[in-house]
Amino acid sequence: MTVAPMLGWPEVDESKRMLLEQLKSFAAGEIAPKAKELDETGRFPTEIVRQLSEMGLMGMMVPEQWGGAGMDAVSYAMAMEEVSAACASTGVIMSVNNSLVCAPIEKFGNDAQKRTFLEPLATGRKLGCFALSEPGHGSDPAGLKLAAKRVEGGWRLSGTKNWITNGREADLAIVFANADREKGHKGICAFIVDTKSEGFQVSKLEDKLGITASSTAQLFFDDVFVPEANLLGKEGEGLKVALWTLDGGRIGIASQALGIARCALDASKKFASEREQFGAPIAKLQAIQFHIADMATRLQGARLLTWHAARAKDLGQKYTKEAAMAKLAASEAAMWIATKAIQVHGGYGFTKEYVVERNFRDAKITEIYEGTSEIQRLVVAAQELAEIRGA
Ligand code: CAA
């Protein structure tokens, strides 16, 4: 990946360049060599997350005042790509903490919440998860059923959440619950929940196709008490908190997809240069060159869309559509590039000996979580059509 200034793009200043260079060598030297073992065992990469925290990467966009690195979204996208190119499981652990947990507390939280919750999350002393989806509500969170009942001093939460990344390890969860079903989505509230609360249970862990070193948990809330002080944002504005948060999250997942795709492309170039057939490296064959050219072109196109969305965020512009386009393009590019990478590797690519097999399995989830490709198309179409109507 280039970190050099590009035409029309902001300079990557010296401190960011240094961090990205440091991260590049850390990812190559410390993360990538462990990725196969992490994938095979499903072990949570505690030591890597600790080192990422020390580098300021678990709260990258959080202001320094609250323990973060105070960096911009373009740098975050570049860092996410770098980490995910080495290990996509580590990438999503980092992405959830940054985009889905730190970001909404920074945006919607009050000073007391930032002091109590954001600072430990941004410094990496604590890990967060984002509990929106439910067994019956994935793409349609407006209808979520987890109930919030007002009681003296706070709330009691009851119900189930599904597909929660970091759910097994998280110290804190942002939980979305409905306090008034009659009000539809305007009854939804967001809460910051301590996972050590009585009644909070990790009820199931998913056995997955890819990103196996990150946990995907079902969470059960058995009348969990949440103090009033932990209501995040205004009562009834929980869906807005969730959808605002997912706009940023989609830049993170787009960047994760770029990392997976880049790893698959790099492996394919190396393999094609070394593997000989018909008396010469297969990289000499035009058929293989066309695959490499198409892979590189799709990767760079998706990268520019992702950086464009991140840049719009940094400039304070609306970026809902840009983030959806980025995630749609990058996740589909990752799946396509990983498929081509296996083709370039032939039979070897179908074995666990080569990284492209893992890339293929890891890429698939990027088309699903934080909004499926179909949802991204709905978001893009809604925004495009609103522009025609002048909305
Ligand atoms: N930012 C802030 N508010 C927004 C918003 C945004 N981007 N988009 C919509 N809203 C607001 C609207 O203004 C509206 O509020 P009002 O009624 O007050 O005006 C409200 O939210 C509802 O808007 P819509 O009617 O447009 O919403 P909808 O119910 O039709 O849903 C959707 C639209 C695009 C389908 C949306 O539900 C969506 O993105 N679904 C996918 C959910 C998703 O990504 N889930 C993944 C969960 S996280 C995960 O993957 C787990 C993990 O651990 C990684």
CSV table of C-alpha atoms and ligand atoms in Angstrom, one decimal:
chain,number,residue,atom,x,y,z
A,1,MET,CA,0.0,0.0,0.0
A,2,THR,CA,1.2,3.5,-0.8
A,3,VAL,CA,1.3,6.0,2.0
A,4,ALA,CA,2.8,8.6,-0.3
A,5,PRO,CA,0.8,11.7,-1.1
A,6,MET,CA,-1.5,11.3,-4.1
A,7,LEU,CA,-2.9,13.9,-6.4
A,8,GLY,CA,-5.9,15.5,-4.9
A,9,TRP,CA,-5.4,13.8,-1.5
A,10,PRO,CA,-4.3,15.4,1.7
A,11,GLU,CA,-0.7,15.0,2.8
A,12,VAL,CA,-0.1,12.1,5.2
A,13,ASP,CA,1.8,14.2,7.7
A,14,GLU,CA,5.0,13.0,9.3
A,15,SER,CA,3.5,11.7,12.5
A,16,LYS,CA,0.9,9.6,10.6
A,17,ARG,CA,3.5,8.4,8.2
A,18,MET,CA,5.7,7.3,11.1
A,19,LEU,CA,2.8,5.5,12.7
A,20,LEU,CA,1.8,3.8,9.4
A,21,GLU,CA,5.4,2.7,8.8
A,22,GLN,CA,5.7,1.4,12.3
A,23,LEU,CA,2.4,-0.5,11.9
A,24,LYS,CA,3.5,-1.9,8.5
A,25,SER,CA,6.6,-3.5,10.1
A,26,PHE,CA,4.6,-4.6,13.2
A,27,ALA,CA,1.9,-6.2,11.0
A,28,ALA,CA,4.5,-8.0,8.9
A,29,GLY,CA,6.8,-9.0,11.8
A,30,GLU,CA,4.3,-9.7,14.6
A,31,ILE,CA,0.8,-10.2,13.3
A,32,ALA,CA,1.2,-12.0,9.9
A,33,PRO,CA,3.4,-14.9,11.3
A,34,LYS,CA,0.7,-15.7,13.9
A,35,ALA,CA,-2.3,-15.4,11.6
A,36,LYS,CA,-2.4,-19.1,10.5
A,37,GLU,CA,-2.2,-20.3,14.1
A,38,LEU,CA,-4.9,-17.9,15.1
A,39,ASP,CA,-7.1,-19.0,12.3
A,40,GLU,CA,-6.6,-22.7,13.1
A,41,THR,CA,-7.1,-22.5,16.8
A,42,GLY,CA,-9.6,-19.6,17.0
A,43,ARG,CA,-7.5,-18.1,19.8
A,44,PHE,CA,-8.2,-14.5,20.6
A,45,PRO,CA,-5.0,-12.5,19.9
A,46,THR,CA,-4.7,-10.9,23.3
A,47,GLU,CA,-1.0,-10.0,23.0
A,48,ILE,CA,-1.5,-8.4,19.6
A,49,VAL,CA,-4.5,-6.3,20.8
A,50,ARG,CA,-2.4,-5.2,23.7
A,51,GLN,CA,0.4,-4.1,21.4
A,52,LEU,CA,-2.1,-2.3,19.1
A,53,SER,CA,-3.4,-0.5,22.1
A,54,GLU,CA,0.1,0.6,23.0
A,55,MET,CA,0.4,2.0,19.5
A,56,GLY,CA,-2.8,4.0,19.9
A,57,LEU,CA,-4.8,1.9,17.4
A,58,MET,CA,-7.7,0.8,19.6
A,59,GLY,CA,-9.0,4.4,19.8
A,60,MET,CA,-7.4,5.9,16.7
A,61,MET,CA,-10.0,8.7,16.0
A,62,VAL,CA,-10.7,9.5,19.7
A,63,PRO,CA,-9.3,12.9,20.7
A,64,GLU,CA,-6.2,12.7,22.8
A,65,GLN,CA,-8.1,14.3,25.7
A,66,TRP,CA,-10.0,11.1,26.0
A,67,GLY,CA,-7.1,8.7,25.6
A,68,GLY,CA,-7.2,8.3,21.9
A,69,ALA,CA,-4.7,8.9,19.1
A,70,GLY,CA,-6.6,11.9,17.7
A,71,MET,CA,-6.1,10.7,14.1
A,72,ASP,CA,-8.3,11.1,11.1
A,73,ALA,CA,-10.5,8.6,9.3
A,74,VAL,CA,-8.2,8.3,6.3
A,75,SER,CA,-5.3,7.2,8.6
A,76,TYR,CA,-7.7,4.8,10.3
A,77,ALA,CA,-8.7,3.3,6.9
A,78,MET,CA,-5.0,2.9,6.1
A,79,ALA,CA,-4.3,1.3,9.4
A,80,MET,CA,-7.2,-1.1,9.2
A,81,GLU,CA,-6.1,-2.2,5.8
A,82,GLU,CA,-2.6,-2.8,7.1
A,83,VAL,CA,-3.7,-4.9,10.1
A,84,SER,CA,-6.3,-6.8,8.1
A,85,ALA,CA,-3.8,-7.7,5.4
A,86,ALA,CA,-1.9,-9.5,8.1
A,87,CYS,CA,-4.9,-11.0,10.0
A,88,ALA,CA,-8.5,-10.2,9.2
A,89,SER,CA,-9.7,-11.4,12.7
A,90,THR,CA,-7.5,-8.9,14.4
A,91,GLY,CA,-8.8,-6.3,11.9
A,92,VAL,CA,-12.4,-6.8,12.9
A,93,ILE,CA,-11.5,-6.8,16.7
A,94,MET,CA,-9.8,-3.4,16.1
A,95,SER,CA,-12.6,-2.1,13.9
A,96,VAL,CA,-15.5,-2.9,16.3
A,97,ASN,CA,-13.7,-1.2,19.2
A,98,ASN,CA,-12.8,1.9,17.1
A,99,SER,CA,-15.9,2.4,14.9
A,100,LEU,CA,-18.7,0.8,16.7
A,101,VAL,CA,-17.9,1.5,20.4
A,102,CYS,CA,-15.5,4.4,20.8
A,103,ALA,CA,-17.1,6.5,18.0
A,104,PRO,CA,-20.7,6.6,19.4
A,105,ILE,CA,-19.6,7.3,22.9
A,106,GLU,CA,-17.5,10.2,21.6
A,107,LYS,CA,-20.3,11.5,19.5
A,108,PHE,CA,-23.3,10.9,21.8
A,109,GLY,CA,-21.8,10.5,25.3
A,110,ASN,CA,-21.6,13.2,27.9
A,111,ASP,CA,-18.3,14.1,29.7
A,112,ALA,CA,-18.9,11.7,32.6
A,113,GLN,CA,-19.5,8.8,30.1
A,114,LYS,CA,-16.4,9.8,28.2
A,115,ARG,CA,-14.3,9.9,31.3
A,116,THR,CA,-15.7,6.6,32.7
A,117,PHE,CA,-16.0,4.5,29.5
A,118,LEU,CA,-14.3,6.1,26.5
A,119,GLU,CA,-10.9,6.6,28.1
A,120,PRO,CA,-10.4,3.0,29.0
A,121,LEU,CA,-11.7,1.8,25.6
A,122,ALA,CA,-9.6,4.2,23.6
A,123,THR,CA,-6.4,3.3,25.6
A,124,GLY,CA,-7.2,-0.4,25.1
A,125,ARG,CA,-7.5,-1.1,28.9
A,126,LYS,CA,-11.1,-2.3,28.0
A,127,LEU,CA,-12.6,-3.8,24.9
A,128,GLY,CA,-16.1,-3.1,23.6
A,129,CYS,CA,-18.8,-4.7,21.5
A,130,PHE,CA,-21.8,-3.4,19.7
A,131,ALA,CA,-25.0,-5.3,20.4
A,132,LEU,CA,-27.6,-4.4,17.8
A,133,SER,CA,-28.6,-7.5,15.9
A,134,GLU,CA,-31.0,-10.0,17.3
A,135,PRO,CA,-32.1,-13.5,16.2
A,136,GLY,CA,-35.0,-12.0,14.3
A,137,HIS,CA,-33.6,-8.6,13.5
A,138,GLY,CA,-30.4,-8.4,11.5
A,139,SER,CA,-31.0,-6.2,8.4
A,140,ASP,CA,-34.0,-4.6,10.1
A,141,PRO,CA,-32.9,-3.2,13.5
A,142,ALA,CA,-35.9,-0.8,13.7
A,143,GLY,CA,-38.0,-3.8,14.9
A,144,LEU,CA,-35.6,-5.0,17.6
A,145,LYS,CA,-37.2,-6.7,20.6
A,146,LEU,CA,-34.7,-6.6,23.5
A,147,ALA,CA,-36.8,-4.8,26.1
A,148,ALA,CA,-35.8,-1.9,28.3
A,149,LYS,CA,-38.0,-1.4,31.4
A,150,ARG,CA,-37.7,1.7,33.4
A,151,VAL,CA,-37.0,1.0,37.1
A,152,GLU,CA,-35.8,3.1,40.1
A,153,GLY,CA,-32.4,4.5,39.3
A,154,GLY,CA,-32.2,3.1,35.8
A,155,TRP,CA,-33.4,0.4,33.5
A,156,ARG,CA,-33.7,-3.4,33.3
A,157,LEU,CA,-32.8,-5.1,30.0
A,158,SER,CA,-34.3,-8.5,28.9
A,159,GLY,CA,-33.8,-10.3,25.6
A,160,THR,CA,-31.2,-11.8,23.2
A,161,LYS,CA,-28.6,-10.3,20.9
A,162,ASN,CA,-27.0,-12.2,18.1
A,163,TRP,CA,-23.8,-12.1,15.9
A,164,ILE,CA,-21.9,-9.9,18.4
A,165,THR,CA,-18.2,-9.5,17.4
A,166,ASN,CA,-16.0,-9.3,20.5
A,167,GLY,CA,-19.0,-10.5,22.6
A,168,ARG,CA,-17.0,-13.1,24.5
A,169,GLU,CA,-14.1,-10.7,25.5
A,170,ALA,CA,-15.9,-7.4,25.8
A,171,ASP,CA,-15.8,-5.5,29.1
A,172,LEU,CA,-18.4,-3.0,27.8
A,173,ALA,CA,-21.3,-3.4,25.3
A,174,ILE,CA,-23.3,-0.7,23.5
A,175,VAL,CA,-26.7,-2.3,23.7
A,176,PHE,CA,-29.8,-1.2,21.8
A,177,ALA,CA,-33.2,-1.9,23.5
A,178,ASN,CA,-36.8,-0.9,23.0
A,179,ALA,CA,-38.3,1.0,25.9
A,180,ASP,CA,-41.7,1.5,24.2
A,181,ARG,CA,-42.8,-0.9,21.5
A,182,GLU,CA,-45.8,1.3,20.7
A,183,LYS,CA,-43.5,4.0,19.5
A,184,GLY,CA,-41.8,1.7,17.0
A,185,HIS,CA,-38.2,2.7,16.3
A,186,LYS,CA,-38.7,5.9,18.3
A,187,GLY,CA,-38.8,3.7,21.4
A,188,ILE,CA,-35.3,2.4,20.9
A,189,CYS,CA,-32.6,3.5,23.4
A,190,ALA,CA,-28.8,2.9,23.4
A,191,PHE,CA,-27.1,1.9,26.7
A,192,ILE,CA,-23.5,1.3,27.8
A,193,VAL,CA,-23.6,-2.0,29.6
A,194,ASP,CA,-20.9,-3.4,31.9
A,195,THR,CA,-20.6,-7.1,30.8
A,196,LYS,CA,-20.0,-8.0,34.4
A,197,SER,CA,-23.5,-7.0,35.3
A,198,GLU,CA,-25.6,-9.6,37.0
A,199,GLY,CA,-27.8,-11.4,34.4
A,200,PHE,CA,-25.5,-10.7,31.4
A,201,GLN,CA,-24.5,-14.0,29.8
A,202,VAL,CA,-22.6,-15.1,26.7
A,203,SER,CA,-25.1,-17.8,25.7
A,204,LYS,CA,-23.6,-19.1,22.5
A,205,LEU,CA,-20.4,-18.8,20.5
A,206,GLU,CA,-20.6,-19.2,16.7
A,207,ASP,CA,-18.4,-21.7,14.9
A,208,LYS,CA,-17.6,-19.8,11.8
A,209,LEU,CA,-16.3,-20.1,8.2
A,210,GLY,CA,-13.7,-17.3,8.6
A,211,ILE,CA,-12.4,-14.6,11.0
A,212,THR,CA,-12.2,-17.4,13.5
A,213,ALA,CA,-9.9,-15.7,16.0
A,214,SER,CA,-12.5,-13.1,16.7
A,215,SER,CA,-15.5,-14.1,18.7
A,216,THR,CA,-19.1,-13.9,17.4
A,217,ALA,CA,-21.4,-14.3,20.4
A,218,GLN,CA,-25.0,-14.6,21.3
A,219,LEU,CA,-25.7,-12.5,24.4
A,220,PHE,CA,-28.5,-13.1,26.8
A,221,PHE,CA,-29.8,-10.4,29.0
A,222,ASP,CA,-31.7,-11.7,32.0
A,223,ASP,CA,-33.2,-8.6,33.6
A,224,VAL,CA,-29.8,-6.8,33.6
A,225,PHE,CA,-29.8,-3.6,35.6
A,226,VAL,CA,-28.3,-0.5,33.8
A,227,PRO,CA,-27.9,2.7,35.7
A,228,GLU,CA,-29.6,5.9,34.3
A,229,ALA,CA,-26.1,7.4,33.8
A,230,ASN,CA,-25.4,4.7,31.2
A,231,LEU,CA,-28.1,5.8,28.7
A,232,LEU,CA,-26.2,6.9,25.6
A,233,GLY,CA,-27.8,9.8,23.8
A,234,LYS,CA,-31.4,10.7,24.2
A,235,GLU,CA,-34.2,8.3,25.1
A,236,GLY,CA,-35.8,7.1,21.9
A,237,GLU,CA,-32.9,8.1,19.7
A,238,GLY,CA,-31.2,4.7,19.8
A,239,LEU,CA,-31.8,3.8,16.2
A,240,LYS,CA,-30.2,7.1,15.1
A,241,VAL,CA,-27.2,6.3,17.3
A,242,ALA,CA,-27.0,2.8,15.7
A,243,LEU,CA,-27.3,3.9,12.1
A,244,TRP,CA,-24.9,6.9,12.5
A,245,THR,CA,-22.4,4.5,14.1
A,246,LEU,CA,-22.8,2.0,11.2
A,247,ASP,CA,-21.9,4.7,8.7
A,248,GLY,CA,-18.5,4.9,10.2
A,249,GLY,CA,-18.3,1.2,10.8
A,250,ARG,CA,-18.7,0.6,7.1
A,251,ILE,CA,-15.5,2.5,6.4
A,252,GLY,CA,-13.7,0.2,8.8
A,253,ILE,CA,-15.1,-3.0,7.2
A,254,ALA,CA,-14.4,-1.7,3.7
A,255,SER,CA,-10.8,-1.2,4.9
A,256,GLN,CA,-10.7,-4.7,6.4
A,257,ALA,CA,-11.9,-6.0,3.0
A,258,LEU,CA,-9.1,-4.1,1.2
A,259,GLY,CA,-6.6,-5.7,3.5
A,260,ILE,CA,-7.9,-9.2,2.8
A,261,ALA,CA,-7.9,-8.5,-0.9
A,262,ARG,CA,-4.4,-7.0,-0.8
A,263,CYS,CA,-3.1,-10.1,0.9
A,264,ALA,CA,-4.7,-12.3,-1.7
A,265,LEU,CA,-3.2,-10.2,-4.6
A,266,ASP,CA,0.3,-10.1,-3.1
A,267,ALA,CA,0.2,-13.9,-2.6
A,268,SER,CA,-0.9,-14.4,-6.2
A,269,LYS,CA,1.9,-12.2,-7.6
A,270,LYS,CA,4.5,-14.1,-5.6
A,271,PHE,CA,3.1,-17.5,-6.5
A,272,ALA,CA,2.8,-16.6,-10.2
A,273,SER,CA,6.4,-15.4,-10.2
A,274,GLU,CA,7.6,-18.7,-8.6
A,275,ARG,CA,5.4,-21.4,-10.0
A,276,GLU,CA,6.6,-22.8,-13.3
A,277,GLN,CA,4.5,-24.4,-16.0
A,278,PHE,CA,5.3,-24.9,-19.6
A,279,GLY,CA,8.9,-24.2,-18.8
A,280,ALA,CA,8.5,-20.7,-17.3
A,281,PRO,CA,6.9,-18.9,-14.4
A,282,ILE,CA,3.1,-18.7,-14.9
A,283,ALA,CA,3.4,-14.9,-14.5
A,284,LYS,CA,4.7,-14.9,-18.1
A,285,LEU,CA,1.3,-16.2,-19.3
A,286,GLN,CA,-1.1,-13.6,-20.5
A,287,ALA,CA,-4.1,-15.4,-18.8
A,288,ILE,CA,-2.4,-15.0,-15.4
A,289,GLN,CA,-1.4,-11.4,-16.2
A,290,PHE,CA,-5.0,-10.5,-17.0
A,291,HIS,CA,-6.1,-12.0,-13.6
A,292,ILE,CA,-3.4,-9.9,-11.8
A,293,ALA,CA,-4.4,-6.8,-13.7
A,294,ASP,CA,-8.1,-7.2,-12.9
A,295,MET,CA,-7.4,-7.9,-9.3
A,296,ALA,CA,-5.1,-4.9,-8.9
A,297,THR,CA,-7.6,-2.6,-10.7
A,298,ARG,CA,-10.6,-3.7,-8.6
A,299,LEU,CA,-8.5,-3.3,-5.4
A,300,GLN,CA,-7.4,0.2,-6.2
A,301,GLY,CA,-10.9,1.3,-7.3
A,302,ALA,CA,-12.3,0.0,-4.0
A,303,ARG,CA,-9.5,1.7,-2.0
A,304,LEU,CA,-10.2,5.1,-3.6
A,305,LEU,CA,-13.9,4.8,-2.8
A,306,THR,CA,-13.0,3.9,0.8
A,307,TRP,CA,-10.5,6.7,1.2
A,308,HIS,CA,-13.1,9.1,-0.4
A,309,ALA,CA,-15.7,8.1,2.2
A,310,ALA,CA,-13.1,8.5,5.0
A,311,ARG,CA,-12.1,11.9,3.6
A,312,ALA,CA,-15.7,13.0,3.5
A,313,LYS,CA,-16.0,12.1,7.2
A,314,ASP,CA,-12.8,14.0,8.0
A,315,LEU,CA,-14.2,17.1,6.2
A,316,GLY,CA,-17.4,16.9,8.2
A,317,GLN,CA,-19.5,16.1,5.2
A,318,LYS,CA,-22.4,13.7,5.1
A,319,TYR,CA,-20.9,10.3,4.2
A,320,THR,CA,-23.7,7.8,4.5
A,321,LYS,CA,-23.8,7.0,0.8
A,322,GLU,CA,-20.0,7.1,0.4
A,323,ALA,CA,-19.5,4.7,3.3
A,324,ALA,CA,-22.1,2.3,1.8
A,325,MET,CA,-20.5,2.5,-1.7
A,326,ALA,CA,-17.1,1.9,-0.1
A,327,LYS,CA,-18.3,-1.2,1.8
A,328,LEU,CA,-20.2,-2.6,-1.1
A,329,ALA,CA,-17.3,-2.1,-3.6
A,330,ALA,CA,-14.6,-3.3,-1.2
A,331,SER,CA,-16.3,-6.3,0.2
A,332,GLU,CA,-17.4,-7.6,-3.3
A,333,ALA,CA,-13.9,-6.8,-4.6
A,334,ALA,CA,-12.4,-8.8,-1.7
A,335,MET,CA,-14.6,-11.8,-2.4
A,336,TRP,CA,-13.9,-11.6,-6.2
A,337,ILE,CA,-10.1,-11.1,-5.7
A,338,ALA,CA,-9.9,-13.9,-3.2
A,339,THR,CA,-11.7,-16.2,-5.7
A,340,LYS,CA,-9.3,-15.2,-8.5
A,341,ALA,CA,-6.3,-15.7,-6.2
A,342,ILE,CA,-7.3,-19.3,-5.7
A,343,GLN,CA,-7.6,-19.7,-9.4
A,344,VAL,CA,-4.1,-18.3,-9.9
A,345,HIS,CA,-2.8,-20.8,-7.3
A,346,GLY,CA,-4.7,-23.7,-9.0
A,347,GLY,CA,-4.9,-26.8,-6.8
A,348,TYR,CA,-2.4,-25.2,-4.2
A,349,GLY,CA,-4.9,-22.4,-3.6
A,350,PHE,CA,-7.5,-25.0,-2.5
A,351,THR,CA,-5.2,-26.2,0.3
A,352,LYS,CA,-4.7,-24.7,3.8
A,353,GLU,CA,-1.0,-24.4,3.0
A,354,TYR,CA,-1.6,-21.1,1.1
A,355,VAL,CA,-2.9,-17.9,2.6
A,356,VAL,CA,-5.4,-17.4,-0.2
A,357,GLU,CA,-7.6,-20.2,1.2
A,358,ARG,CA,-8.0,-18.2,4.4
A,359,ASN,CA,-8.5,-14.9,2.5
A,360,PHE,CA,-11.3,-16.6,0.6
A,361,ARG,CA,-13.0,-17.6,3.9
A,362,ASP,CA,-12.4,-14.3,5.6
A,363,ALA,CA,-13.6,-12.2,2.7
A,364,LYS,CA,-17.1,-13.6,2.8
A,365,ILE,CA,-18.1,-12.0,6.0
A,366,THR,CA,-17.3,-8.5,4.7
A,367,GLU,CA,-20.3,-8.9,2.4
A,368,ILE,CA,-22.5,-9.6,5.3
A,369,TYR,CA,-21.7,-7.8,8.6
A,370,GLU,CA,-22.4,-4.2,9.3
A,371,GLY,CA,-25.0,-4.4,6.6
A,372,THR,CA,-25.2,-6.9,3.8
A,373,SER,CA,-24.3,-5.9,0.2
A,374,GLU,CA,-28.1,-5.8,-0.4
A,375,ILE,CA,-28.5,-3.3,2.4
A,376,GLN,CA,-25.6,-1.2,1.1
A,377,ARG,CA,-27.4,-1.1,-2.3
A,378,LEU,CA,-30.6,0.1,-0.6
A,379,VAL,CA,-28.7,2.8,1.2
A,380,VAL,CA,-27.0,4.0,-2.0
A,381,ALA,CA,-30.2,3.9,-4.0
A,382,ALA,CA,-32.1,5.8,-1.3
A,383,GLN,CA,-29.5,8.6,-1.3
A,384,GLU,CA,-29.3,8.7,-5.1
A,385,LEU,CA,-33.0,9.0,-5.5
A,386,ALA,CA,-33.3,11.5,-2.7
A,387,GLU,CA,-30.8,13.7,-4.6
A,388,ILE,CA,-33.1,13.6,-7.7
A,389,ARG,CA,-36.0,14.7,-5.5
A,390,GLY,CA,-33.8,17.5,-4.1
A,391,ALA,CA,-34.1,16.1,-0.5
B,1,CAA,N1,-27.5,8.2,10.5
B,1,CAA,C1,-28.4,8.7,11.4
B,1,CAA,N2,-29.7,8.5,11.4
B,1,CAA,C2,-30.2,7.7,10.4
B,1,CAA,C3,-29.4,7.2,9.4
B,1,CAA,C4,-28.0,7.5,9.4
B,1,CAA,N3,-27.2,7.0,8.5
B,1,CAA,N4,-30.2,6.5,8.5
B,1,CAA,C5,-31.4,6.6,9.0
B,1,CAA,N5,-31.4,7.4,10.1
B,1,CAA,C6,-32.6,7.7,10.9
B,1,CAA,C7,-33.7,8.3,10.0
B,1,CAA,O1,-33.6,9.7,10.0
B,1,CAA,C8,-35.0,7.9,10.8
B,1,CAA,O2,-35.2,8.7,11.8
B,1,CAA,P1,-36.6,9.6,11.9
B,1,CAA,O3,-37.7,8.6,11.8
B,1,CAA,O4,-36.5,10.3,13.2
B,1,CAA,O5,-36.5,10.5,10.8
B,1,CAA,C9,-34.6,6.5,11.3
B,1,CAA,O6,-33.2,6.5,11.4
B,1,CAA,C10,-35.1,5.4,10.5
B,1,CAA,O7,-34.6,5.6,9.2
B,1,CAA,P2,-35.2,4.7,8.0
B,1,CAA,O8,-36.7,4.7,8.0
B,1,CAA,O9,-34.5,5.2,6.7
B,1,CAA,O10,-34.6,3.3,8.4
B,1,CAA,P3,-35.1,1.9,8.0
B,1,CAA,O11,-35.7,1.2,9.2
B,1,CAA,O12,-35.9,1.9,6.7
B,1,CAA,O13,-33.7,1.1,7.8
B,1,CAA,C11,-31.7,0.5,6.7
B,1,CAA,C12,-32.8,1.5,6.9
B,1,CAA,C13,-30.7,1.1,5.7
B,1,CAA,C14,-32.2,-0.8,6.1
B,1,CAA,C15,-31.0,0.2,8.1
B,1,CAA,O14,-31.9,-0.4,8.9
B,1,CAA,C16,-29.8,-0.6,8.0
B,1,CAA,O15,-28.7,-0.1,7.8
B,1,CAA,N6,-29.9,-1.9,8.2
B,1,CAA,C17,-28.7,-2.8,8.3
B,1,CAA,C18,-28.3,-2.9,9.8
B,1,CAA,C19,-26.9,-3.4,9.9
B,1,CAA,O16,-26.0,-3.0,9.3
B,1,CAA,N7,-26.7,-4.4,10.9
B,1,CAA,C20,-25.4,-4.9,11.2
B,1,CAA,C21,-25.3,-4.9,12.7
B,1,CAA,S1,-23.7,-4.7,13.4
B,1,CAA,C22,-22.8,-6.1,13.1
B,1,CAA,O17,-22.7,-6.4,11.9
B,1,CAA,C23,-22.3,-6.9,14.2
B,1,CAA,C24,-20.9,-6.8,14.5
B,1,CAA,O18,-20.5,-7.0,15.6
B,1,CAA,C25,-19.8,-6.4,13.5
